[in-house]
């Protein structure tokens, strides 16, 4: 088989002579049809975006294109040649490298070994740990990842792990690289650094399949976009000729005019309202200092900051994951014992963690059980809970959060990435919390579900819950009544609703606090810009 | 990419700290062992003698080989309870096949020459591992329940074959490795040492050995990295059962007999030694050297109890208590949760 005879036409009449091509592939998991006769063809040197709602089948296609699963029907070709047999992993690896949506870092092994997993040495040769560490140090330096190559991978933060995965995938020297939501856990500076690198690789002839729910990224790095919806191929078109609304319409199959708009009204506390969440002089040594904020009943406070600003650690401290070096947390008038998750939960705090793989879900258990995990006590009658009440409560939450699944009994591990995130969100809401701490709650969630997810946060707030929303995504922060910005552990700015994207982003990046006419700040801004690329934080 | 020489030098302080914590974990049982030796020394002048230590070493060999097997399996993220029955079944089947059809209390099938008992014994082990692997990996059954079922079934099979009697007639070739001496040390100690050396080298410095850690740590990630997870686990299960069969040979040779009751209850000791030695029950963590120190610690405890004139009827109780205490202590000295 040659590229030429296949170049003629695929099942859909489109040319298929690409570095990687799928022709009419299908895949089912039991009753779930994840892909139905879909095509995709990635041309040499092209950055090809694949978009679609949560559960559309994107990650399933990735597992077929990387040889982790066999399609039920259809054909996969690389450079016009049939894909190697699944058992020949080495052959697959020479054709395609991949950053998977699920973490493929092995926490118990060192950073160096993770980077060179299964290629620590050639064939049967003895591993030289010294050489391996040196190779890893080189790679880490190249990607400006500031970690010790022999540290255990379990000690890394979520974003460091993500960069590690990217560095590893790119280091194979493959001509075709798949990135499944590589940016969901990264901040602006790291994303910019990644895109620089992708462009350089593209110049040297590498082709990409890029999956993301951030459509702006699609426009920034990709030339072609393919849309899947409900397991089917909807369209493939050059990015240049497609506006954002048309793209979203293709993804959702709905007219864009009916979308929800979030107009944030001024927050006016009710007269008798007491604060839902009160944080006083909270400090975590070396991470952030003396942070105070009061979140009223029904108020949503955004907390924005880049990686290294301490916002994530702050949110986690409030939820009890870290013991602060000083300060206090009060939930609905009840002082919480800091550093204790159970106590925070008992006080009525709902929490969406950053790392859903490690802290979020119990993958083998059914959705209903996961989503109601925090509410077991309430659902239980005389200490017992019936499967029925569990399933009913689970179904209700699933509906509210737009979880796409077979039913409440499906194990969470079988859900698509974005739908798992919704389950984590549901768990935080299940207990009718008095206060919510949400860390990047919409990571990996599609455009439409994002709206409904943020809608539920608004709903919870309208019902009297106070929310602290930790995020660096302007779309998330738009639902907040005010946004507090942190930079390197200190509060640098606060914006009432009505801020512009530019001023918020500038504050997040540490470029300006209150106004830029201040000569000192302007100078710092200059320096920051000079330092910013590549990748200084 | 730049060459290795231009790599940024790692922070030396961090480095030495790291190395010291790793060593701490590897050798976390040494203080406990030293303490036990001290107690033994105070108890009896006969404790700290080469005779006692040689006997103790030889008695440790079967357990060590079993622990080697279980540690490999646990590191790969699986478990095998049936090793306990393999220890007795493999020698009994081998003897049953080769022993003459008449003239002894136990009559075999007289199949082939006597030295064949050795390869048959190992092959039976391999077959049991292969069956376990098939049930767990191909039929996707739960490993705990499968090997628990095998444990019971194989134990029953031993009784079916030997009719509940003890086999005293052993071909000399078969008994050799369990009671010979090489250069003043029991042969079994040498062989055991070599097996551990090979295992430690494979898991520390060879790609295929390292893949066990990857599989135990995150099988999905291991598969994505190109490791053939199923095949590797299957091989580990087979090797584990072969090691158990070999342990059975050592045991039979040392005692000069084979019977159904020989291995009973051993699996608890195997797991205890492995976990005390720092191997995680959840896979992906631990070392063979650590597991070996776990065995030696357990055997020291047993020995110290014997010298402390704990009566034979109480020793089981005390043994259990001390193992639990050892588990708790090693939880703190190693600094890691035993999961
Ligand atoms: N192992 C599995 N077992 C059962 N169903 C599965 C499994 N993996 C995926 N699915 C189902 O297949 C469908 C497609 O999932 P997939 O992960 O491909 O979605 P996705 O497009 O990547 O979504 P997301 O944007 O949320 O990552 C979903 O309905 C999901 O529930
Ligand atoms: Mg996905």
mmCIF file with all atom_site columns, N, CA and C in Angstrom, chain A residues 36-65:
data_model
loop_
_atom_site.group_PDB
_atom_site.id
_atom_site.type_symbol
_atom_site.label_atom_id
_atom_site.label_alt_id
_atom_site.label_comp_id
_atom_site.label_asym_id
_atom_site.label_entity_id
_atom_site.label_seq_id
_atom_site.pdbx_PDB_ins_code
_atom_site.Cartn_x
_atom_site.Cartn_y
_atom_site.Cartn_z
_atom_site.occupancy
_atom_site.B_iso_or_equiv
_atom_site.pdbx_formal_charge
_atom_site.auth_seq_id
_atom_site.auth_comp_id
_atom_site.auth_asym_id
_atom_site.auth_atom_id
_atom_site.pdbx_PDB_model_num
ATOM 1  N N  . UNK A 1 36 ? -18.317 6.134  16.291 1.00 0.00 ? 36 UNK A N  1
ATOM 2  C CA . UNK A 1 36 ? -19.084 5.473  15.242 1.00 0.00 ? 36 UNK A CA 1
ATOM 3  C C  . UNK A 1 36 ? -18.578 5.947  13.885 1.00 0.00 ? 36 UNK A C  1
ATOM 4  N N  . UNK A 1 37 ? -17.893 5.079  13.170 1.00 0.00 ? 37 UNK A N  1
ATOM 5  C CA . UNK A 1 37 ? -17.438 5.363  11.802 1.00 0.00 ? 37 UNK A CA 1
ATOM 6  C C  . UNK A 1 37 ? -16.782 6.733  11.649 1.00 0.00 ? 37 UNK A C  1
ATOM 7  N N  . UNK A 1 38 ? -15.871 7.062  12.491 1.00 0.00 ? 38 UNK A N  1
ATOM 8  C CA . UNK A 1 38 ? -15.263 8.390  12.376 1.00 0.00 ? 38 UNK A CA 1
ATOM 9  C C  . UNK A 1 38 ? -13.978 8.342  11.554 1.00 0.00 ? 38 UNK A C  1
ATOM 10 N N  . UNK A 1 39 ? -13.647 9.476  10.966 1.00 0.00 ? 39 UNK A N  1
ATOM 11 C CA . UNK A 1 39 ? -12.415 9.626  10.209 1.00 0.00 ? 39 UNK A CA 1
ATOM 12 C C  . UNK A 1 39 ? -11.591 10.741 10.828 1.00 0.00 ? 39 UNK A C  1
ATOM 13 N N  . UNK A 1 40 ? -10.314 10.674 10.584 1.00 0.00 ? 40 UNK A N  1
ATOM 14 C CA . UNK A 1 40 ? -9.458  11.828 10.836 1.00 0.00 ? 40 UNK A CA 1
ATOM 15 C C  . UNK A 1 40 ? -8.195  11.600 10.037 1.00 0.00 ? 40 UNK A C  1
ATOM 16 N N  . UNK A 1 41 ? -7.607  12.673 9.551  1.00 0.00 ? 41 UNK A N  1
ATOM 17 C CA . UNK A 1 41 ? -6.362  12.530 8.822  1.00 0.00 ? 41 UNK A CA 1
ATOM 18 C C  . UNK A 1 41 ? -5.474  13.714 9.147  1.00 0.00 ? 41 UNK A C  1
ATOM 19 N N  . UNK A 1 42 ? -4.320  13.430 9.711  1.00 0.00 ? 42 UNK A N  1
ATOM 20 C CA . UNK A 1 42 ? -3.401  14.495 10.093 1.00 0.00 ? 42 UNK A CA 1
ATOM 21 C C  . UNK A 1 42 ? -2.297  14.579 9.041  1.00 0.00 ? 42 UNK A C  1
ATOM 22 N N  . UNK A 1 43 ? -2.205  15.728 8.382  1.00 0.00 ? 43 UNK A N  1
ATOM 23 C CA . UNK A 1 43 ? -1.213  15.906 7.318  1.00 0.00 ? 43 UNK A CA 1
ATOM 24 C C  . UNK A 1 43 ? 0.166   16.131 7.925  1.00 0.00 ? 43 UNK A C  1
ATOM 25 N N  . UNK A 1 44 ? 1.229   15.808 7.177  1.00 0.00 ? 44 UNK A N  1
ATOM 26 C CA . UNK A 1 44 ? 2.581   16.022 7.697  1.00 0.00 ? 44 UNK A CA 1
ATOM 27 C C  . UNK A 1 44 ? 2.793   17.483 8.080  1.00 0.00 ? 44 UNK A C  1
ATOM 28 N N  . UNK A 1 45 ? 3.394   17.735 9.210  1.00 0.00 ? 45 UNK A N  1
ATOM 29 C CA . UNK A 1 45 ? 3.727   19.083 9.627  1.00 0.00 ? 45 UNK A CA 1
ATOM 30 C C  . UNK A 1 45 ? 2.546   19.937 10.026 1.00 0.00 ? 45 UNK A C  1
ATOM 31 N N  . UNK A 1 46 ? 1.401   19.333 10.170 1.00 0.00 ? 46 UNK A N  1
ATOM 32 C CA . UNK A 1 46 ? 0.203   20.105 10.481 1.00 0.00 ? 46 UNK A CA 1
ATOM 33 C C  . UNK A 1 46 ? -0.122  20.026 11.976 1.00 0.00 ? 46 UNK A C  1
ATOM 34 N N  . UNK A 1 47 ? -0.667  21.099 12.517 1.00 0.00 ? 47 UNK A N  1
ATOM 35 C CA . UNK A 1 47 ? -1.226  21.028 13.861 1.00 0.00 ? 47 UNK A CA 1
ATOM 36 C C  . UNK A 1 47 ? -2.733  20.930 13.708 1.00 0.00 ? 47 UNK A C  1
ATOM 37 N N  . UNK A 1 48 ? -3.260  19.763 14.078 1.00 0.00 ? 48 UNK A N  1
ATOM 38 C CA . UNK A 1 48 ? -4.659  19.447 13.815 1.00 0.00 ? 48 UNK A CA 1
ATOM 39 C C  . UNK A 1 48 ? -5.402  19.410 15.142 1.00 0.00 ? 48 UNK A C  1
ATOM 40 N N  . UNK A 1 49 ? -6.422  20.236 15.275 1.00 0.00 ? 49 UNK A N  1
ATOM 41 C CA . UNK A 1 49 ? -7.172  20.247 16.529 1.00 0.00 ? 49 UNK A CA 1
ATOM 42 C C  . UNK A 1 49 ? -8.317  19.250 16.460 1.00 0.00 ? 49 UNK A C  1
ATOM 43 N N  . UNK A 1 50 ? -8.579  18.591 17.592 1.00 0.00 ? 50 UNK A N  1
ATOM 44 C CA . UNK A 1 50 ? -9.757  17.729 17.699 1.00 0.00 ? 50 UNK A CA 1
ATOM 45 C C  . UNK A 1 50 ? -10.580 18.251 18.869 1.00 0.00 ? 50 UNK A C  1
ATOM 46 N N  . UNK A 1 51 ? -11.785 18.718 18.563 1.00 0.00 ? 51 UNK A N  1
ATOM 47 C CA . UNK A 1 51 ? -12.616 19.263 19.634 1.00 0.00 ? 51 UNK A CA 1
ATOM 48 C C  . UNK A 1 51 ? -13.962 18.567 19.670 1.00 0.00 ? 51 UNK A C  1
ATOM 49 N N  . UNK A 1 52 ? -14.641 18.696 20.777 1.00 0.00 ? 52 UNK A N  1
ATOM 50 C CA . UNK A 1 52 ? -15.945 18.082 20.959 1.00 0.00 ? 52 UNK A CA 1
ATOM 51 C C  . UNK A 1 52 ? -16.276 18.113 22.432 1.00 0.00 ? 52 UNK A C  1
ATOM 52 N N  . UNK A 1 53 ? -17.533 17.883 22.729 1.00 0.00 ? 53 UNK A N  1
ATOM 53 C CA . UNK A 1 53 ? -17.952 17.972 24.130 1.00 0.00 ? 53 UNK A CA 1
ATOM 54 C C  . UNK A 1 53 ? -17.423 16.799 24.934 1.00 0.00 ? 53 UNK A C  1
ATOM 55 N N  . UNK A 1 54 ? -17.578 16.869 26.240 1.00 0.00 ? 54 UNK A N  1
ATOM 56 C CA . UNK A 1 54 ? -17.126 15.775 27.105 1.00 0.00 ? 54 UNK A CA 1
ATOM 57 C C  . UNK A 1 54 ? -17.848 14.492 26.716 1.00 0.00 ? 54 UNK A C  1
ATOM 58 N N  . UNK A 1 55 ? -17.067 13.444 26.511 1.00 0.00 ? 55 UNK A N  1
ATOM 59 C CA . UNK A 1 55 ? -17.666 12.171 26.145 1.00 0.00 ? 55 UNK A CA 1
ATOM 60 C C  . UNK A 1 55 ? -17.904 12.016 24.664 1.00 0.00 ? 55 UNK A C  1
ATOM 61 N N  . UNK A 1 56 ? -17.385 12.951 23.850 1.00 0.00 ? 56 UNK A N  1
ATOM 62 C CA . UNK A 1 56 ? -17.594 12.873 22.402 1.00 0.00 ? 56 UNK A CA 1
ATOM 63 C C  . UNK A 1 56 ? -16.780 11.745 21.783 1.00 0.00 ? 56 UNK A C  1
ATOM 64 N N  . UNK A 1 57 ? -15.762 11.279 22.482 1.00 0.00 ? 57 UNK A N  1
ATOM 65 C CA . UNK A 1 57 ? -14.963 10.169 21.961 1.00 0.00 ? 57 UNK A CA 1
ATOM 66 C C  . UNK A 1 57 ? -13.534 10.539 21.616 1.00 0.00 ? 57 UNK A C  1
ATOM 67 N N  . UNK A 1 58 ? -13.107 11.726 22.001 1.00 0.00 ? 58 UNK A N  1
ATOM 68 C CA . UNK A 1 58 ? -11.766 12.183 21.632 1.00 0.00 ? 58 UNK A CA 1
ATOM 69 C C  . UNK A 1 58 ? -10.672 11.293 22.225 1.00 0.00 ? 58 UNK A C  1
ATOM 70 N N  . UNK A 1 59 ? -10.751 11.066 23.524 1.00 0.00 ? 59 UNK A N  1
ATOM 71 C CA . UNK A 1 59 ? -9.701  10.265 24.162 1.00 0.00 ? 59 UNK A CA 1
ATOM 72 C C  . UNK A 1 59 ? -9.749  8.813  23.690 1.00 0.00 ? 59 UNK A C  1
ATOM 73 N N  . UNK A 1 60 ? -10.945 8.356  23.344 1.00 0.00 ? 60 UNK A N  1
ATOM 74 C CA . UNK A 1 60 ? -11.048 7.008  22.793 1.00 0.00 ? 60 UNK A CA 1
ATOM 75 C C  . UNK A 1 60 ? -10.287 6.924  21.481 1.00 0.00 ? 60 UNK A C  1
ATOM 76 N N  . UNK A 1 61 ? -10.416 7.938  20.642 1.00 0.00 ? 61 UNK A N  1
ATOM 77 C CA . UNK A 1 61 ? -9.655  7.964  19.386 1.00 0.00 ? 61 UNK A CA 1
ATOM 78 C C  . UNK A 1 61 ? -8.154  7.951  19.686 1.00 0.00 ? 61 UNK A C  1
ATOM 79 N N  . UNK A 1 62 ? -7.762  8.699  20.717 1.00 0.00 ? 62 UNK A N  1
ATOM 80 C CA . UNK A 1 62 ? -6.347  8.730  21.080 1.00 0.00 ? 62 UNK A CA 1
ATOM 81 C C  . UNK A 1 62 ? -5.857  7.325  21.437 1.00 0.00 ? 62 UNK A C  1
ATOM 82 N N  . UNK A 1 63 ? -6.657  6.577  22.189 1.00 0.00 ? 63 UNK A N  1
ATOM 83 C CA . UNK A 1 63 ? -6.197  5.239  22.573 1.00 0.00 ? 63 UNK A CA 1
ATOM 84 C C  . UNK A 1 63 ? -6.119  4.328  21.349 1.00 0.00 ? 63 UNK A C  1
ATOM 85 N N  . UNK A 1 64 ? -6.952  4.574  20.354 1.00 0.00 ? 64 UNK A N  1
ATOM 86 C CA . UNK A 1 64 ? -6.856  3.767  19.123 1.00 0.00 ? 64 UNK A CA 1
ATOM 87 C C  . UNK A 1 64 ? -5.626  4.166  18.320 1.00 0.00 ? 64 UNK A C  1
ATOM 88 N N  . UNK A 1 65 ? -5.349  5.476  18.266 1.00 0.00 ? 65 UNK A N  1
ATOM 89 C CA . UNK A 1 65 ? -4.218  5.964  17.468 1.00 0.00 ? 65 UNK A CA 1
ATOM 90 C C  . UNK A 1 65 ? -2.871  5.659  18.105 1.00 0.00 ? 65 UNK A C  1
#
